[in-house]
Short mmCIF file of C-alpha atoms and ligand atoms in Angstrom, two decimals:
data_model
loop_
_atom_site.label_atom_id
_atom_site.label_comp_id
_atom_site.label_asym_id
_atom_site.label_seq_id
_atom_site.Cartn_x
_atom_site.Cartn_y
_atom_site.Cartn_z
CA MET A 1 7.18 37.46 42.18
CA PRO A 2 4.61 35.69 44.07
CA LEU A 3 2.81 34.08 41.55
CA GLY A 4 5.39 34.62 38.91
CA GLN A 5 3.19 37.82 37.78
CA VAL A 6 3.04 41.49 37.58
CA PRO A 7 2.36 43.12 39.12
CA VAL A 8 3.90 43.07 42.79
CA LEU A 9 3.98 46.06 45.73
CA THR A 10 7.38 45.12 47.67
CA VAL A 11 6.56 46.37 51.61
CA GLY A 12 9.49 45.88 53.61
CA GLU A 13 9.82 42.02 53.04
CA THR A 14 6.48 41.61 51.61
CA ARG A 15 5.53 40.97 48.06
CA ILE A 16 2.42 41.45 47.59
CA PRO A 17 0.85 40.09 44.57
CA GLN A 18 -2.63 40.42 42.81
CA SER A 19 -3.80 44.33 41.75
CA GLY A 20 -6.82 44.21 43.94
CA ALA A 21 -5.04 43.04 47.03
CA ILE A 22 -2.34 45.78 46.37
CA ILE A 23 -4.76 48.70 45.69
CA ARG A 24 -7.03 47.37 48.65
CA TYR A 25 -4.08 47.93 50.53
CA LEU A 26 -2.48 51.44 49.64
CA ALA A 27 -6.44 52.91 50.10
CA ARG A 28 -5.86 51.52 54.03
CA GLU A 29 -2.74 53.01 54.40
CA PHE A 30 -3.99 56.20 52.62
CA GLY A 31 -7.26 56.57 54.44
CA LEU A 32 -8.79 55.84 50.92
CA TYR A 33 -10.99 53.13 51.49
CA GLY A 34 -14.13 54.84 53.53
CA ASN A 35 -14.73 55.15 57.04
CA ASN A 36 -16.90 52.28 57.47
CA ASN A 37 -18.27 49.27 56.62
CA MET A 38 -20.84 50.28 54.20
CA GLU A 39 -18.20 52.22 52.24
CA ASN A 40 -15.77 49.93 52.84
CA THR A 41 -18.14 47.66 50.59
CA MET A 42 -19.06 50.59 48.78
CA VAL A 43 -15.83 51.08 47.40
CA ASP A 44 -15.25 47.08 46.88
CA VAL A 45 -18.81 47.21 45.28
CA ILE A 46 -17.35 50.16 42.25
CA ILE A 47 -14.00 48.01 42.05
CA GLU A 48 -15.37 45.01 41.10
CA THR A 49 -18.07 46.88 38.30
CA LEU A 50 -15.35 48.23 36.95
CA ASP A 51 -13.48 45.47 36.71
CA GLU A 52 -16.05 44.16 34.45
CA VAL A 53 -15.39 47.27 32.10
CA ARG A 54 -12.35 47.18 32.67
CA SER A 55 -11.87 42.89 31.54
CA GLU A 56 -13.79 43.47 28.35
CA PHE A 57 -11.61 46.19 27.35
CA ILE A 58 -8.48 43.90 27.83
CA LYS A 59 -9.92 41.59 25.75
CA TRP A 60 -10.58 44.27 23.40
CA VAL A 61 -6.43 45.11 23.65
CA LYS A 62 -5.36 41.74 22.97
CA GLU A 63 -7.14 40.62 20.64
CA GLU A 64 -6.02 41.01 17.17
CA ASP A 65 -8.86 40.17 14.42
CA ASP A 66 -10.13 42.92 13.58
CA ALA A 67 -13.58 41.86 12.70
CA LYS A 68 -13.83 39.88 16.40
CA LYS A 69 -12.22 43.89 17.73
CA ALA A 70 -15.09 45.28 16.16
CA GLU A 71 -17.51 42.52 17.86
CA ILE A 72 -16.28 43.70 21.23
CA ILE A 73 -16.15 47.02 20.79
CA ASN A 74 -20.02 47.39 19.82
CA LYS A 75 -20.57 44.95 23.14
CA MET A 76 -19.15 47.76 24.94
CA LYS A 77 -20.74 50.96 23.39
CA GLU A 78 -24.06 49.20 23.18
CA VAL A 79 -23.98 47.14 27.01
CA ILE A 80 -21.00 47.22 29.06
CA PHE A 81 -20.17 51.30 28.96
CA PRO A 82 -24.53 51.83 29.15
CA ARG A 83 -24.37 50.18 32.25
CA PHE A 84 -21.33 51.08 34.39
CA ILE A 85 -22.50 54.73 33.32
CA THR A 86 -25.85 54.34 33.91
CA PHE A 87 -24.93 53.00 37.54
CA VAL A 88 -21.80 55.55 38.65
CA GLU A 89 -24.41 58.13 37.42
CA LYS A 90 -27.32 57.09 39.98
CA ILE A 91 -24.69 56.55 42.91
CA LEU A 92 -22.84 59.67 42.22
CA SER A 93 -26.75 61.29 42.48
CA ASP A 94 -27.68 59.35 45.49
CA ASN A 95 -25.07 60.38 47.38
CA GLY A 96 -24.62 64.29 46.59
CA GLY A 97 -22.89 64.51 43.69
CA GLN A 98 -19.31 65.25 45.58
CA PHE A 99 -17.70 61.24 45.85
CA LEU A 100 -19.05 58.58 44.93
CA VAL A 101 -18.65 57.43 48.31
CA GLY A 102 -18.96 59.06 51.78
CA SER A 103 -18.25 62.60 51.87
CA GLU A 104 -14.00 62.29 51.17
CA VAL A 105 -12.45 60.65 48.14
CA THR A 106 -11.75 57.45 47.98
CA LEU A 107 -10.28 54.72 46.06
CA ALA A 108 -13.14 54.10 44.08
CA ASP A 109 -13.55 57.64 42.64
CA VAL A 110 -9.53 57.75 41.75
CA ALA A 111 -10.38 54.23 40.34
CA VAL A 112 -13.34 54.94 37.87
CA PHE A 113 -10.98 57.78 36.79
CA ASP A 114 -8.09 56.30 36.25
CA VAL A 115 -9.67 53.16 34.26
CA ILE A 116 -11.82 55.56 31.59
CA SER A 117 -9.27 57.69 30.91
CA ARG A 118 -7.57 55.22 29.85
CA ILE A 119 -9.73 53.39 28.04
CA SER A 120 -10.75 56.69 26.48
CA ASP A 121 -7.05 57.22 26.07
CA MET A 122 -6.21 54.14 23.94
CA TRP A 123 -9.66 53.40 22.72
CA SER A 124 -11.29 56.81 21.68
CA GLN A 125 -12.78 59.89 23.69
CA GLU A 126 -16.35 58.45 22.66
CA LEU A 127 -16.67 57.35 26.13
CA MET A 128 -16.04 60.13 28.28
CA ASN A 129 -18.76 62.01 25.97
CA MET A 130 -21.22 59.14 26.52
CA SER A 131 -22.16 60.54 29.97
CA THR A 132 -21.09 64.58 30.44
CA VAL A 133 -21.71 63.08 34.68
CA LEU A 134 -18.56 60.48 34.22
CA LYS A 135 -16.69 62.77 32.25
CA ALA A 136 -17.06 65.98 35.10
CA HIS A 137 -15.90 63.92 37.55
CA CYS A 138 -12.84 62.18 36.22
CA GLU A 139 -11.93 66.57 35.29
CA LYS A 140 -12.71 66.47 38.71
CA ILE A 141 -10.93 64.12 40.98
CA GLU A 142 -7.74 64.56 37.85
CA SER A 143 -7.37 67.80 39.09
CA ILE A 144 -7.24 67.19 42.66
CA PRO A 145 -3.41 69.02 43.35
CA SER A 146 -1.72 66.16 44.58
CA ILE A 147 -3.44 63.24 41.16
CA LYS A 148 -2.39 66.54 38.84
CA ALA A 149 0.77 66.42 40.45
CA TRP A 150 1.84 62.91 40.63
CA LEU A 151 0.83 62.83 36.64
CA GLU A 152 2.53 65.54 35.25
CA ASN A 153 5.67 64.13 37.55
CA ARG A 154 5.39 60.08 37.03
CA PRO A 155 7.87 58.34 35.48
CA LYS A 156 6.80 58.85 31.67
CA THR A 157 5.90 54.31 30.39
CA ALA A 158 4.40 52.70 27.32
CA ARG A 159 0.06 51.78 27.71
N1 LIG B 1 -4.82 38.79 39.08
C1 LIG B 1 -3.98 39.11 38.57
C2 LIG B 1 -3.17 39.18 36.87
C3 LIG B 1 -2.32 40.01 36.68
C4 LIG B 1 -1.89 40.09 35.38
O1 LIG B 1 -2.29 38.87 34.45
N2 LIG B 1 -0.38 39.50 34.93
C5 LIG B 1 0.32 39.34 33.49
C6 LIG B 1 0.48 40.67 32.96
S1 LIG B 1 -1.21 41.93 33.19
C7 LIG B 1 1.19 38.66 34.22
O2 LIG B 1 1.75 39.15 34.73
N3 LIG B 1 1.24 38.11 32.96
C8 LIG B 1 1.99 36.95 33.13
C9 LIG B 1 2.15 35.25 33.23
O3 LIG B 1 1.37 34.76 33.81
O4 LIG B 1 3.14 34.77 33.06
C10 LIG B 1 -3.74 40.37 39.23
O5 LIG B 1 -5.44 41.08 38.60
O6 LIG B 1 -2.65 41.29 39.15
#
């Protein structure tokens, strides 16, 4: 474990720590990182923005005090989620409505689907229901045949 932490992806002899480095490595390997520097950058912008949502949510997961938990979720409902939703809706609309970046699915779409559906499952579907556009986009990514097959067949793990 290069940093004594998970996740670590092992590729041949190389161990890759840091989730951000791992997802970008895989996206480049599998053609999910956009087709030019600006598309790569827009994928990064979305991943970084999503990470702000994810890290706030992790605070909620880790917090044990009910009153503080309620404070975190209120901030998410009033500030973090609306800001993220407005941002994603605009990016999607500016890009023609099909995908977040370019004309094909990218890491940005997969990551948004993954994080938003995970938060919805762990906290409440209220998040999905805050934006019909975000919800429809998540459903679209989830129904891509290869993703659907993986979700159905992947090993079951504790969340
Ligand atoms: N920046 C790292 C953070 C990884 C991280 O916080 N891993 C936690 C589990 S989610 C861990 O292994 N903690 C054990 C430790 O740090 O000793 C990443 O994004 O991969």
